[in-house]
Amino acid sequence: MNREAAAPAAGSDPGRGTPGRSPPPGPGFPRGTGPKTATPGAPGGRPAGGRHPVLSRQGRVTIGDVPIETVYDVLHDQEYRRTWDVTMLDSFDIARINSTTDVGYYAWKCPKPMKNRDVVTLRTWKVTDDTCMIINFSVTHPRYPPRKDMVRAVSILTGYLLLATGPRSCHLTYLAQLDPKGSLPKWVMNKATQCVAPTMLRRLQKASRRYPAWKREHGQHVKPWRYPEQCTLPVISVGELSASRAQGTGRRGDDDSKTTTAVWVKRSLGAERCAKRGAGGGTGHTGR
């Protein structure tokens, strides 16, 4: 699946986040209007009181020659992700809450000499006739505390929204808000939000085209995200988890995140459906 909380790629080689688990908001950023960072309580993204800057990004891209179902499967299939996500160090599912919600782990490379990052996230997904949505945010799991060799980042909100624009095409809308924690140089922040995104999206598009052939030889009918009866994960209750917060955020920030999610989904669906009704198959790549 695509459980990514975004992260800066190692060196100049990008690569998803999204989906063993969704990729982190750094390499996973689609091209947009430019890098954006923000810190709760600090105007203009400037750190206030030692708080960590928050990577924040939205983007949209049109994927042609690939059915929406295939892109959705690519975002979920973490075994396949190992073949194309060059920044991923590890990714696995931990437990499930219900048939459309699980908890998982994702770790990715950062440029040396910085420590690599990881996240533990709760992810949920929903599929309708012409849309697929995957959303995750960080949680604390008692059996997976922060590692000494990693910096535990916080996915405030990471989401993918797919809308079919034809039998073999779709729009992908991406939203990511990540507190990378630790101390990151400005050039790393800029690269994560500006340079790596186009390459990552090209990798995702190419991976989606290759997926059917790969899947035929690697458990063609094994898709637990589609067929819950195939899932063998242990069941966990929400009470065993606690939400992880970015430094400086509080209850109001949580409420704002819920509002952001609702507005993002509503606006994205509206824009995509208008595009779908437009000139045969959707608009081109649009930044916001």
Short mmCIF file of C-alpha atoms in Angstrom, two decimals:
data_model
loop_
_atom_site.label_atom_id
_atom_site.label_comp_id
_atom_site.label_asym_id
_atom_site.label_seq_id
_atom_site.Cartn_x
_atom_site.Cartn_y
_atom_site.Cartn_z
CA MET A 1 0.00 0.00 0.00
CA ASN A 2 1.08 3.45 -0.05
CA ARG A 3 1.71 4.43 3.57
CA GLU A 4 4.19 7.12 3.11
CA ALA A 5 5.07 9.92 5.22
CA ALA A 6 7.45 11.86 2.95
CA ALA A 7 11.12 12.14 3.26
CA PRO A 8 14.18 13.57 1.59
CA ALA A 9 15.85 11.11 -0.76
CA ALA A 10 19.42 10.02 -0.33
CA GLY A 11 21.89 11.82 -2.56
CA SER A 12 20.31 12.76 -5.85
CA ASP A 13 18.37 9.51 -6.28
CA PRO A 14 14.67 9.91 -5.49
CA GLY A 15 12.08 7.39 -4.93
CA ARG A 16 7.16 5.72 -1.60
CA GLY A 17 7.02 6.41 -0.46
CA THR A 18 3.31 5.43 -0.92
CA PRO A 19 3.04 1.56 -0.87
CA GLY A 20 4.42 -1.13 1.01
CA ARG A 21 3.36 1.72 3.09
CA SER A 22 2.56 5.09 1.59
CA PRO A 23 5.73 7.02 0.69
CA PRO A 24 6.80 10.02 2.74
CA PRO A 25 5.95 13.58 1.66
CA GLY A 26 9.42 14.43 0.34
CA PRO A 27 10.13 12.21 -2.63
CA GLY A 28 6.43 11.73 -3.11
CA PHE A 29 5.61 15.32 -3.92
CA PRO A 30 4.12 15.96 -7.35
CA ARG A 31 5.28 19.08 -9.16
CA GLY A 32 3.47 22.14 -7.87
CA THR A 33 3.90 25.85 -7.46
CA GLY A 34 7.09 25.53 -5.44
CA PRO A 35 8.27 24.25 -2.05
CA LYS A 36 6.15 25.03 0.96
CA THR A 37 7.05 24.65 4.62
CA ALA A 38 5.07 25.70 7.62
CA THR A 39 5.48 25.50 11.35
CA PRO A 40 2.47 25.59 13.70
CA GLY A 41 2.46 29.00 15.33
CA ALA A 42 5.24 30.37 13.12
CA PRO A 43 4.29 32.58 10.14
CA GLY A 44 6.01 31.90 6.84
CA GLY A 45 7.35 28.52 7.89
CA ARG A 46 9.99 30.00 10.23
CA PRO A 47 10.66 27.82 13.27
CA ALA A 48 9.28 29.31 16.46
CA GLY A 49 10.61 28.37 19.86
CA GLY A 50 12.70 25.51 18.46
CA ARG A 51 9.80 23.82 16.73
CA HIS A 52 10.49 21.67 13.71
CA PRO A 53 9.45 23.02 10.28
CA VAL A 54 6.61 21.05 8.73
CA LEU A 55 6.86 19.92 5.12
CA SER A 56 3.54 20.64 3.45
CA ARG A 57 2.68 19.80 -0.13
CA GLN A 58 -0.25 19.27 -2.49
CA GLY A 59 -0.10 18.24 -6.12
CA ARG A 60 -1.99 16.67 -8.99
CA VAL A 61 -0.90 14.68 -12.02
CA THR A 62 -2.66 12.87 -14.86
CA ILE A 63 -1.62 9.24 -15.41
CA GLY A 64 -2.42 7.96 -18.89
CA ASP A 65 -2.47 4.44 -20.35
CA VAL A 66 -3.05 2.91 -16.91
CA PRO A 67 -6.43 1.98 -15.35
CA ILE A 68 -7.21 3.50 -11.97
CA GLU A 69 -7.32 -0.01 -10.44
CA THR A 70 -3.69 -0.63 -11.39
CA VAL A 71 -2.40 2.61 -9.88
CA TYR A 72 -4.37 1.87 -6.72
CA ASP A 73 -2.82 -1.60 -6.48
CA VAL A 74 0.67 -0.18 -6.99
CA LEU A 75 0.14 2.23 -4.10
CA HIS A 76 -0.82 -0.71 -1.87
CA ASP A 77 1.58 -3.44 -2.96
CA GLN A 78 4.63 -3.09 -0.72
CA GLU A 79 6.41 -6.09 -2.21
CA TYR A 80 6.28 -4.46 -5.63
CA ARG A 81 7.32 -1.16 -4.13
CA ARG A 82 10.66 -2.72 -3.25
CA THR A 83 11.38 -2.95 -6.98
CA TRP A 84 10.95 0.75 -7.76
CA ASP A 85 11.15 2.85 -4.57
CA VAL A 86 14.91 3.33 -4.26
CA THR A 87 14.68 5.34 -1.02
CA MET A 88 12.72 2.72 0.92
CA LEU A 89 14.71 0.86 3.58
CA ASP A 90 11.90 -1.20 5.06
CA SER A 91 8.12 -1.40 4.96
CA PHE A 92 5.65 -3.81 6.52
CA ASP A 93 2.15 -4.07 7.92
CA ILE A 94 1.84 -4.45 11.69
CA ALA A 95 -1.82 -5.06 12.45
CA ARG A 96 -5.32 -4.33 11.20
CA ILE A 97 -8.17 -2.49 12.88
CA ASN A 98 -10.82 -3.50 10.35
CA SER A 99 -11.07 -4.50 6.69
CA THR A 100 -10.10 -1.01 5.45
CA THR A 101 -7.80 0.25 8.20
CA ASP A 102 -4.38 -0.98 9.28
CA VAL A 103 -1.19 0.05 11.05
CA GLY A 104 2.20 -0.19 9.39
CA TYR A 105 5.86 0.79 9.39
CA TYR A 106 7.89 2.61 6.73
CA ALA A 107 11.56 3.66 6.77
CA TRP A 108 13.51 5.58 4.15
CA LYS A 109 17.01 6.84 3.34
CA CYS A 110 18.20 10.37 4.01
CA PRO A 111 21.36 12.03 2.64
CA LYS A 112 24.47 11.38 4.71
CA PRO A 113 25.48 12.26 7.38
CA MET A 114 21.86 12.68 8.51
CA LYS A 115 20.04 9.82 10.15
CA ASN A 116 17.44 7.95 8.15
CA ARG A 117 13.76 8.50 9.00
CA ASP A 118 10.87 6.18 9.79
CA VAL A 119 7.18 6.39 10.65
CA VAL A 120 4.49 4.21 12.18
CA THR A 121 1.14 5.15 10.68
CA LEU A 122 -2.52 4.30 10.78
CA ARG A 123 -3.83 4.05 7.23
CA THR A 124 -7.35 3.82 5.93
CA TRP A 125 -8.72 3.53 2.40
CA LYS A 126 -11.99 3.69 0.51
CA VAL A 127 -13.02 2.72 -3.03
CA THR A 128 -16.14 3.84 -4.93
CA ASP A 129 -17.16 3.43 -8.58
CA ASP A 130 -14.69 5.99 -9.94
CA THR A 131 -12.54 7.04 -6.99
CA CYS A 132 -9.95 5.50 -4.66
CA MET A 133 -8.63 7.23 -1.55
CA ILE A 134 -5.82 6.36 0.86
CA ILE A 135 -5.07 8.49 3.95
CA ASN A 136 -2.62 7.98 6.81
CA PHE A 137 -1.31 9.72 9.92
CA SER A 138 1.28 8.81 12.54
CA VAL A 139 0.45 6.80 15.64
CA THR A 140 2.42 5.37 18.54
CA HIS A 141 2.46 1.57 18.81
CA PRO A 142 3.75 0.03 22.09
CA ARG A 143 5.73 -2.68 20.27
CA TYR A 144 7.39 -0.30 17.80
CA PRO A 145 9.07 2.54 19.75
CA PRO A 146 11.56 4.90 18.05
CA ARG A 147 14.83 3.24 17.01
CA LYS A 148 18.24 4.56 18.02
CA ASP A 149 19.52 4.42 14.45
CA MET A 150 16.52 6.33 13.03
CA VAL A 151 14.71 9.60 13.59
CA ARG A 152 11.00 8.99 14.11
CA ALA A 153 9.18 11.45 11.85
CA VAL A 154 5.49 12.37 12.15
CA SER A 155 3.03 12.10 9.28
CA ILE A 156 0.49 14.76 10.21
CA LEU A 157 -1.61 13.87 7.18
CA THR A 158 -0.69 12.07 3.97
CA GLY A 159 -3.29 11.21 1.37
CA TYR A 160 -3.82 9.96 -2.19
CA LEU A 161 -6.99 10.57 -4.16
CA LEU A 162 -7.45 8.80 -7.50
CA LEU A 163 -10.24 9.64 -9.91
CA ALA A 164 -10.86 7.67 -13.11
CA THR A 165 -10.94 9.85 -16.23
CA GLY A 166 -11.38 6.98 -18.67
CA PRO A 167 -11.00 3.19 -18.97
CA ARG A 168 -7.20 3.55 -18.95
CA SER A 169 -6.44 6.91 -17.33
CA CYS A 170 -6.84 8.69 -14.00
CA HIS A 171 -5.96 11.79 -12.01
CA LEU A 172 -3.80 11.44 -8.90
CA THR A 173 -4.11 14.13 -6.23
CA TYR A 174 -1.57 14.04 -3.42
CA LEU A 175 -1.49 15.79 -0.04
CA ALA A 176 1.35 15.48 2.46
CA GLN A 177 2.12 17.18 5.76
CA LEU A 178 5.21 15.82 7.54
CA ASP A 179 7.25 16.85 10.54
CA PRO A 180 10.66 15.29 9.71
CA LYS A 181 11.97 15.94 13.25
CA GLY A 182 15.65 16.39 13.93
CA SER A 183 17.62 19.11 12.19
CA LEU A 184 17.48 19.30 8.41
CA PRO A 185 19.56 21.75 6.31
CA LYS A 186 17.61 24.14 4.13
CA TRP A 187 18.93 22.53 0.94
CA VAL A 188 17.47 19.20 2.00
CA MET A 189 14.06 20.76 2.63
CA ASN A 190 14.19 22.47 -0.77
CA LYS A 191 15.20 19.27 -2.54
CA ALA A 192 12.50 17.25 -0.82
CA THR A 193 9.76 19.61 -1.96
CA GLN A 194 11.09 20.79 -5.30
CA CYS A 195 13.62 18.55 -7.04
CA VAL A 196 12.71 14.99 -6.17
CA ALA A 197 8.99 15.12 -6.94
CA PRO A 198 9.06 14.97 -10.75
CA THR A 199 11.40 11.96 -10.72
CA MET A 200 9.32 10.13 -8.14
CA LEU A 201 6.16 10.64 -10.19
CA ARG A 202 7.87 9.35 -13.30
CA ARG A 203 8.93 6.28 -11.35
CA LEU A 204 5.36 5.74 -10.15
CA GLN A 205 3.96 6.05 -13.66
CA LYS A 206 6.52 3.63 -15.09
CA ALA A 207 5.96 1.24 -12.18
CA SER A 208 2.21 1.29 -12.82
CA ARG A 209 2.74 0.28 -16.45
CA ARG A 210 5.02 -2.61 -15.46
CA TYR A 211 2.88 -3.84 -12.59
CA PRO A 212 0.48 -6.21 -14.43
CA ALA A 213 3.36 -8.26 -15.88
CA TRP A 214 5.18 -8.36 -12.52
CA LYS A 215 2.04 -9.31 -10.61
CA ARG A 216 1.29 -12.25 -12.90
CA GLU A 217 4.46 -13.89 -11.58
CA HIS A 218 4.15 -12.76 -7.95
CA GLY A 219 0.82 -13.86 -6.51
CA GLN A 220 -1.49 -12.53 -9.20
CA HIS A 221 -4.62 -12.93 -7.09
CA VAL A 222 -3.12 -11.95 -3.71
CA LYS A 223 -4.46 -8.48 -2.94
CA PRO A 224 -5.56 -8.27 0.71
CA TRP A 225 -6.37 -4.57 0.33
CA ARG A 226 -9.10 -5.69 -2.10
CA TYR A 227 -10.00 -9.04 -0.57
CA PRO A 228 -10.09 -8.77 3.26
CA GLU A 229 -10.42 -12.55 3.61
CA GLN A 230 -6.79 -12.80 2.43
CA CYS A 231 -5.51 -10.64 5.28
CA THR A 232 -3.64 -12.55 8.00
CA LEU A 233 -2.62 -9.57 10.15
CA PRO A 234 -3.46 -9.68 13.87
CA VAL A 235 -6.35 -7.48 14.96
CA ILE A 236 -5.59 -4.47 17.13
CA SER A 237 -7.97 -2.06 18.85
CA VAL A 238 -7.72 1.70 18.49
CA GLY A 239 -7.34 1.87 22.26
CA GLU A 240 -3.88 0.30 21.96
CA LEU A 241 -2.65 3.21 19.85
CA SER A 242 -2.09 6.89 20.49
CA ALA A 243 -1.75 9.69 17.95
CA SER A 244 1.71 11.13 17.28
CA ARG A 245 1.77 14.90 17.00
CA ALA A 246 4.14 17.24 15.30
CA GLN A 247 5.96 19.42 17.79
CA GLY A 248 3.93 22.46 18.72
CA THR A 249 0.57 21.13 17.57
CA GLY A 250 -2.32 20.73 19.94
CA ARG A 251 -6.00 19.93 19.97
CA ARG A 252 -6.84 22.87 17.76
CA GLY A 253 -4.27 21.69 15.24
CA ASP A 254 -5.96 18.30 15.22
CA ASP A 255 -9.31 19.93 14.50
CA ASP A 256 -7.73 21.98 11.73
CA SER A 257 -6.28 18.81 10.21
CA LYS A 258 -9.73 17.24 10.06
CA THR A 259 -11.06 20.35 8.33
CA THR A 260 -8.13 20.34 5.92
CA THR A 261 -8.83 16.72 5.01
CA ALA A 262 -12.51 17.36 4.34
CA VAL A 263 -11.85 20.47 2.24
CA TRP A 264 -9.04 18.77 0.31
CA VAL A 265 -11.17 15.77 -0.60
CA LYS A 266 -14.20 17.89 -1.51
CA ARG A 267 -12.24 20.33 -3.68
CA SER A 268 -10.22 17.60 -5.36
CA LEU A 269 -13.29 15.58 -6.25
CA GLY A 270 -15.02 18.68 -7.62
CA ALA A 271 -12.04 19.75 -9.73
CA GLU A 272 -11.37 16.26 -11.04
CA ARG A 273 -14.99 15.62 -12.00
CA CYS A 274 -15.11 18.92 -13.90
CA ALA A 275 -11.96 17.89 -15.75
CA LYS A 276 -13.45 14.49 -16.47
CA ARG A 277 -16.46 16.12 -18.12
CA GLY A 278 -14.15 18.35 -20.15
CA ALA A 279 -12.01 17.57 -23.17
CA GLY A 280 -11.93 13.82 -23.42
CA GLY A 281 -9.96 12.28 -20.58
CA GLY A 282 -8.87 15.02 -18.27
CA THR A 283 -6.53 17.94 -17.94
CA GLY A 284 -2.77 17.97 -17.91
CA HIS A 285 -0.46 18.29 -14.94
CA THR A 286 -1.63 21.11 -12.67
CA GLY A 287 0.16 22.58 -9.65
CA ARG A 288 -1.58 24.21 -6.71
#
